[in-house]
Amino acid sequence: MSGTMQDRRDANRVPLILAVEVVEADSGTRLTGRTSDVSRTGCYIDTLNPTPTGTVVRVKFNHNGQELDLLARIVYVSPRLGMGVRFDESISPDQLAILDRWLS
């Protein structure tokens, strides 16, 4: 093994900056940030105070006056930099259509 991390993403990420609000499902704790890249299955959120790995959250996106609210889980954290988020598999076709428009 070469010592480099293997990219385990199953969808291409697109550089896309979106304003986001992240709300912890259990506690209701809120934080704001912005994405640096987004895919159909997740995103990276730049924030100084990332939520711990494994936390279930709602990610509320706002782009060009359109909102998208997705259930997700924090899959990794970069302290004082941000966090990787994986969207829940229950994204509706309407939500996926919005996401696809943003990614195109």
mmCIF file of the C-alpha atoms, coordinates in Angstrom:
data_MODEL
# 
_entry.id   MODEL 
# 
loop_
_atom_site.group_PDB 
_atom_site.id 
_atom_site.type_symbol 
_atom_site.label_atom_id 
_atom_site.label_alt_id 
_atom_site.label_comp_id 
_atom_site.label_asym_id 
_atom_site.label_entity_id 
_atom_site.label_seq_id 
_atom_site.pdbx_PDB_ins_code 
_atom_site.Cartn_x 
_atom_site.Cartn_y 
_atom_site.Cartn_z 
_atom_site.occupancy 
_atom_site.B_iso_or_equiv 
_atom_site.pdbx_formal_charge 
_atom_site.auth_seq_id 
_atom_site.auth_comp_id 
_atom_site.auth_asym_id 
_atom_site.auth_atom_id 
_atom_site.pdbx_PDB_model_num 
ATOM 1   C CA . MET A 1 1   ? 0.000   0.000  0.000   1.00 0.00 ? 1   MET A CA 1 
ATOM 2   C CA . SER A 1 2   ? 1.413   3.381  -1.003  1.00 0.00 ? 2   SER A CA 1 
ATOM 3   C CA . GLY A 1 3   ? 0.379   5.417  2.037   1.00 0.00 ? 3   GLY A CA 1 
ATOM 4   C CA . THR A 1 4   ? -2.089  7.592  0.121   1.00 0.00 ? 4   THR A CA 1 
ATOM 5   C CA . MET A 1 5   ? -5.783  7.668  0.945   1.00 0.00 ? 5   MET A CA 1 
ATOM 6   C CA . GLN A 1 6   ? -8.051  5.852  -1.468  1.00 0.00 ? 6   GLN A CA 1 
ATOM 7   C CA . ASP A 1 7   ? -10.913 7.925  -2.889  1.00 0.00 ? 7   ASP A CA 1 
ATOM 8   C CA . ARG A 1 8   ? -14.057 6.007  -1.954  1.00 0.00 ? 8   ARG A CA 1 
ATOM 9   C CA . ARG A 1 9   ? -16.566 8.413  -3.499  1.00 0.00 ? 9   ARG A CA 1 
ATOM 10  C CA . ASP A 1 10  ? -19.177 6.829  -5.715  1.00 0.00 ? 10  ASP A CA 1 
ATOM 11  C CA . ALA A 1 11  ? -20.253 10.034 -7.489  1.00 0.00 ? 11  ALA A CA 1 
ATOM 12  C CA . ASN A 1 12  ? -18.296 12.794 -9.193  1.00 0.00 ? 12  ASN A CA 1 
ATOM 13  C CA . ARG A 1 13  ? -17.961 15.979 -7.182  1.00 0.00 ? 13  ARG A CA 1 
ATOM 14  C CA . VAL A 1 14  ? -18.526 19.361 -8.789  1.00 0.00 ? 14  VAL A CA 1 
ATOM 15  C CA . PRO A 1 15  ? -16.879 22.530 -7.451  1.00 0.00 ? 15  PRO A CA 1 
ATOM 16  C CA . LEU A 1 16  ? -19.950 24.450 -6.292  1.00 0.00 ? 16  LEU A CA 1 
ATOM 17  C CA . ILE A 1 17  ? -20.190 27.048 -3.549  1.00 0.00 ? 17  ILE A CA 1 
ATOM 18  C CA . LEU A 1 18  ? -23.585 27.050 -1.834  1.00 0.00 ? 18  LEU A CA 1 
ATOM 19  C CA . ALA A 1 19  ? -24.686 28.637 1.434   1.00 0.00 ? 19  ALA A CA 1 
ATOM 20  C CA . VAL A 1 20  ? -25.740 25.942 3.908   1.00 0.00 ? 20  VAL A CA 1 
ATOM 21  C CA . GLU A 1 21  ? -27.253 25.628 7.336   1.00 0.00 ? 21  GLU A CA 1 
ATOM 22  C CA . VAL A 1 22  ? -26.548 22.375 9.184   1.00 0.00 ? 22  VAL A CA 1 
ATOM 23  C CA . VAL A 1 23  ? -28.912 21.291 11.970  1.00 0.00 ? 23  VAL A CA 1 
ATOM 24  C CA . GLU A 1 24  ? -28.064 18.339 14.237  1.00 0.00 ? 24  GLU A CA 1 
ATOM 25  C CA . ALA A 1 25  ? -31.052 15.981 14.260  1.00 0.00 ? 25  ALA A CA 1 
ATOM 26  C CA . ASP A 1 26  ? -30.832 15.107 17.981  1.00 0.00 ? 26  ASP A CA 1 
ATOM 27  C CA . SER A 1 27  ? -29.851 18.396 19.608  1.00 0.00 ? 27  SER A CA 1 
ATOM 28  C CA . GLY A 1 28  ? -31.107 20.998 17.132  1.00 0.00 ? 28  GLY A CA 1 
ATOM 29  C CA . THR A 1 29  ? -27.699 22.695 17.216  1.00 0.00 ? 29  THR A CA 1 
ATOM 30  C CA . ARG A 1 30  ? -27.282 24.890 14.137  1.00 0.00 ? 30  ARG A CA 1 
ATOM 31  C CA . LEU A 1 31  ? -24.238 26.042 12.241  1.00 0.00 ? 31  LEU A CA 1 
ATOM 32  C CA . THR A 1 32  ? -23.688 27.794 8.956   1.00 0.00 ? 32  THR A CA 1 
ATOM 33  C CA . GLY A 1 33  ? -21.078 27.203 6.306   1.00 0.00 ? 33  GLY A CA 1 
ATOM 34  C CA . ARG A 1 34  ? -20.615 26.857 2.603   1.00 0.00 ? 34  ARG A CA 1 
ATOM 35  C CA . THR A 1 35  ? -19.936 23.972 0.307   1.00 0.00 ? 35  THR A CA 1 
ATOM 36  C CA . SER A 1 36  ? -16.763 23.716 -1.712  1.00 0.00 ? 36  SER A CA 1 
ATOM 37  C CA . ASP A 1 37  ? -17.896 20.720 -3.750  1.00 0.00 ? 37  ASP A CA 1 
ATOM 38  C CA . VAL A 1 38  ? -21.156 18.827 -4.160  1.00 0.00 ? 38  VAL A CA 1 
ATOM 39  C CA . SER A 1 39  ? -22.261 15.529 -5.705  1.00 0.00 ? 39  SER A CA 1 
ATOM 40  C CA . ARG A 1 40  ? -25.470 13.514 -5.907  1.00 0.00 ? 40  ARG A CA 1 
ATOM 41  C CA . THR A 1 41  ? -24.413 11.624 -2.761  1.00 0.00 ? 41  THR A CA 1 
ATOM 42  C CA . GLY A 1 42  ? -22.723 14.227 -0.567  1.00 0.00 ? 42  GLY A CA 1 
ATOM 43  C CA . CYS A 1 43  ? -20.687 17.380 -0.178  1.00 0.00 ? 43  CYS A CA 1 
ATOM 44  C CA . TYR A 1 44  ? -17.861 19.020 1.687   1.00 0.00 ? 44  TYR A CA 1 
ATOM 45  C CA . ILE A 1 45  ? -18.832 21.894 3.977   1.00 0.00 ? 45  ILE A CA 1 
ATOM 46  C CA . ASP A 1 46  ? -16.309 24.551 4.956   1.00 0.00 ? 46  ASP A CA 1 
ATOM 47  C CA . THR A 1 47  ? -16.896 25.521 8.594   1.00 0.00 ? 47  THR A CA 1 
ATOM 48  C CA . LEU A 1 48  ? -14.672 26.398 11.543  1.00 0.00 ? 48  LEU A CA 1 
ATOM 49  C CA . ASN A 1 49  ? -16.659 24.240 13.987  1.00 0.00 ? 49  ASN A CA 1 
ATOM 50  C CA . PRO A 1 50  ? -17.521 20.951 12.277  1.00 0.00 ? 50  PRO A CA 1 
ATOM 51  C CA . THR A 1 51  ? -20.047 18.546 13.747  1.00 0.00 ? 51  THR A CA 1 
ATOM 52  C CA . PRO A 1 52  ? -18.609 15.215 15.036  1.00 0.00 ? 52  PRO A CA 1 
ATOM 53  C CA . THR A 1 53  ? -18.280 12.226 12.717  1.00 0.00 ? 53  THR A CA 1 
ATOM 54  C CA . GLY A 1 54  ? -21.383 10.015 12.694  1.00 0.00 ? 54  GLY A CA 1 
ATOM 55  C CA . THR A 1 55  ? -23.820 12.801 13.610  1.00 0.00 ? 55  THR A CA 1 
ATOM 56  C CA . VAL A 1 56  ? -27.130 12.786 11.711  1.00 0.00 ? 56  VAL A CA 1 
ATOM 57  C CA . VAL A 1 57  ? -27.920 16.257 10.368  1.00 0.00 ? 57  VAL A CA 1 
ATOM 58  C CA . ARG A 1 58  ? -30.279 18.165 8.110   1.00 0.00 ? 58  ARG A CA 1 
ATOM 59  C CA . VAL A 1 59  ? -28.406 20.157 5.488   1.00 0.00 ? 59  VAL A CA 1 
ATOM 60  C CA . LYS A 1 60  ? -30.355 23.139 4.183   1.00 0.00 ? 60  LYS A CA 1 
ATOM 61  C CA . PHE A 1 61  ? -29.006 24.531 0.911   1.00 0.00 ? 61  PHE A CA 1 
ATOM 62  C CA . ASN A 1 62  ? -29.942 27.814 -0.711  1.00 0.00 ? 62  ASN A CA 1 
ATOM 63  C CA . HIS A 1 63  ? -29.005 28.494 -4.343  1.00 0.00 ? 63  HIS A CA 1 
ATOM 64  C CA . ASN A 1 64  ? -30.453 31.063 -6.742  1.00 0.00 ? 64  ASN A CA 1 
ATOM 65  C CA . GLY A 1 65  ? -33.521 31.519 -4.517  1.00 0.00 ? 65  GLY A CA 1 
ATOM 66  C CA . GLN A 1 66  ? -34.230 27.791 -4.387  1.00 0.00 ? 66  GLN A CA 1 
ATOM 67  C CA . GLU A 1 67  ? -33.962 25.757 -1.184  1.00 0.00 ? 67  GLU A CA 1 
ATOM 68  C CA . LEU A 1 68  ? -33.138 22.093 -0.671  1.00 0.00 ? 68  LEU A CA 1 
ATOM 69  C CA . ASP A 1 69  ? -33.342 20.329 2.707   1.00 0.00 ? 69  ASP A CA 1 
ATOM 70  C CA . LEU A 1 70  ? -31.621 16.915 2.904   1.00 0.00 ? 70  LEU A CA 1 
ATOM 71  C CA . LEU A 1 71  ? -31.073 14.419 5.702   1.00 0.00 ? 71  LEU A CA 1 
ATOM 72  C CA . ALA A 1 72  ? -27.399 13.425 5.930   1.00 0.00 ? 72  ALA A CA 1 
ATOM 73  C CA . ARG A 1 73  ? -24.603 12.035 8.121   1.00 0.00 ? 73  ARG A CA 1 
ATOM 74  C CA . ILE A 1 74  ? -21.167 13.470 8.852   1.00 0.00 ? 74  ILE A CA 1 
ATOM 75  C CA . VAL A 1 75  ? -18.634 10.949 7.501   1.00 0.00 ? 75  VAL A CA 1 
ATOM 76  C CA . TYR A 1 76  ? -15.357 12.726 8.268   1.00 0.00 ? 76  TYR A CA 1 
ATOM 77  C CA . VAL A 1 77  ? -14.104 15.891 9.929   1.00 0.00 ? 77  VAL A CA 1 
ATOM 78  C CA . SER A 1 78  ? -11.131 18.140 9.226   1.00 0.00 ? 78  SER A CA 1 
ATOM 79  C CA . PRO A 1 79  ? -10.728 20.074 12.519  1.00 0.00 ? 79  PRO A CA 1 
ATOM 80  C CA . ARG A 1 80  ? -11.181 23.846 12.132  1.00 0.00 ? 80  ARG A CA 1 
ATOM 81  C CA . LEU A 1 81  ? -11.637 23.398 8.363   1.00 0.00 ? 81  LEU A CA 1 
ATOM 82  C CA . GLY A 1 82  ? -14.818 21.517 7.593   1.00 0.00 ? 82  GLY A CA 1 
ATOM 83  C CA . MET A 1 83  ? -16.571 18.186 7.208   1.00 0.00 ? 83  MET A CA 1 
ATOM 84  C CA . GLY A 1 84  ? -17.577 15.598 4.644   1.00 0.00 ? 84  GLY A CA 1 
ATOM 85  C CA . VAL A 1 85  ? -21.294 14.878 4.484   1.00 0.00 ? 85  VAL A CA 1 
ATOM 86  C CA . ARG A 1 86  ? -23.084 11.905 2.927   1.00 0.00 ? 86  ARG A CA 1 
ATOM 87  C CA . PHE A 1 87  ? -26.725 12.409 1.991   1.00 0.00 ? 87  PHE A CA 1 
ATOM 88  C CA . ASP A 1 88  ? -29.312 9.902  3.176   1.00 0.00 ? 88  ASP A CA 1 
ATOM 89  C CA . GLU A 1 89  ? -30.396 7.445  0.489   1.00 0.00 ? 89  GLU A CA 1 
ATOM 90  C CA . SER A 1 90  ? -34.027 8.543  0.807   1.00 0.00 ? 90  SER A CA 1 
ATOM 91  C CA . ILE A 1 91  ? -33.619 11.603 -1.448  1.00 0.00 ? 91  ILE A CA 1 
ATOM 92  C CA . SER A 1 92  ? -36.877 12.056 -3.327  1.00 0.00 ? 92  SER A CA 1 
ATOM 93  C CA . PRO A 1 93  ? -36.952 12.311 -7.136  1.00 0.00 ? 93  PRO A CA 1 
ATOM 94  C CA . ASP A 1 94  ? -37.930 16.000 -6.811  1.00 0.00 ? 94  ASP A CA 1 
ATOM 95  C CA . GLN A 1 95  ? -34.965 16.704 -4.511  1.00 0.00 ? 95  GLN A CA 1 
ATOM 96  C CA . LEU A 1 96  ? -32.623 14.820 -6.822  1.00 0.00 ? 96  LEU A CA 1 
ATOM 97  C CA . ALA A 1 97  ? -33.908 16.841 -9.799  1.00 0.00 ? 97  ALA A CA 1 
ATOM 98  C CA . ILE A 1 98  ? -33.048 20.092 -7.986  1.00 0.00 ? 98  ILE A CA 1 
ATOM 99  C CA . LEU A 1 99  ? -29.611 18.780 -7.078  1.00 0.00 ? 99  LEU A CA 1 
ATOM 100 C CA . ASP A 1 100 ? -28.986 17.632 -10.657 1.00 0.00 ? 100 ASP A CA 1 
ATOM 101 C CA . ARG A 1 101 ? -29.905 21.093 -12.000 1.00 0.00 ? 101 ARG A CA 1 
ATOM 102 C CA . TRP A 1 102 ? -27.419 22.694 -9.634  1.00 0.00 ? 102 TRP A CA 1 
ATOM 103 C CA . LEU A 1 103 ? -24.708 20.238 -10.641 1.00 0.00 ? 103 LEU A CA 1 
ATOM 104 C CA . SER A 1 104 ? -25.181 20.674 -14.396 1.00 0.00 ? 104 SER A CA 1 
# 
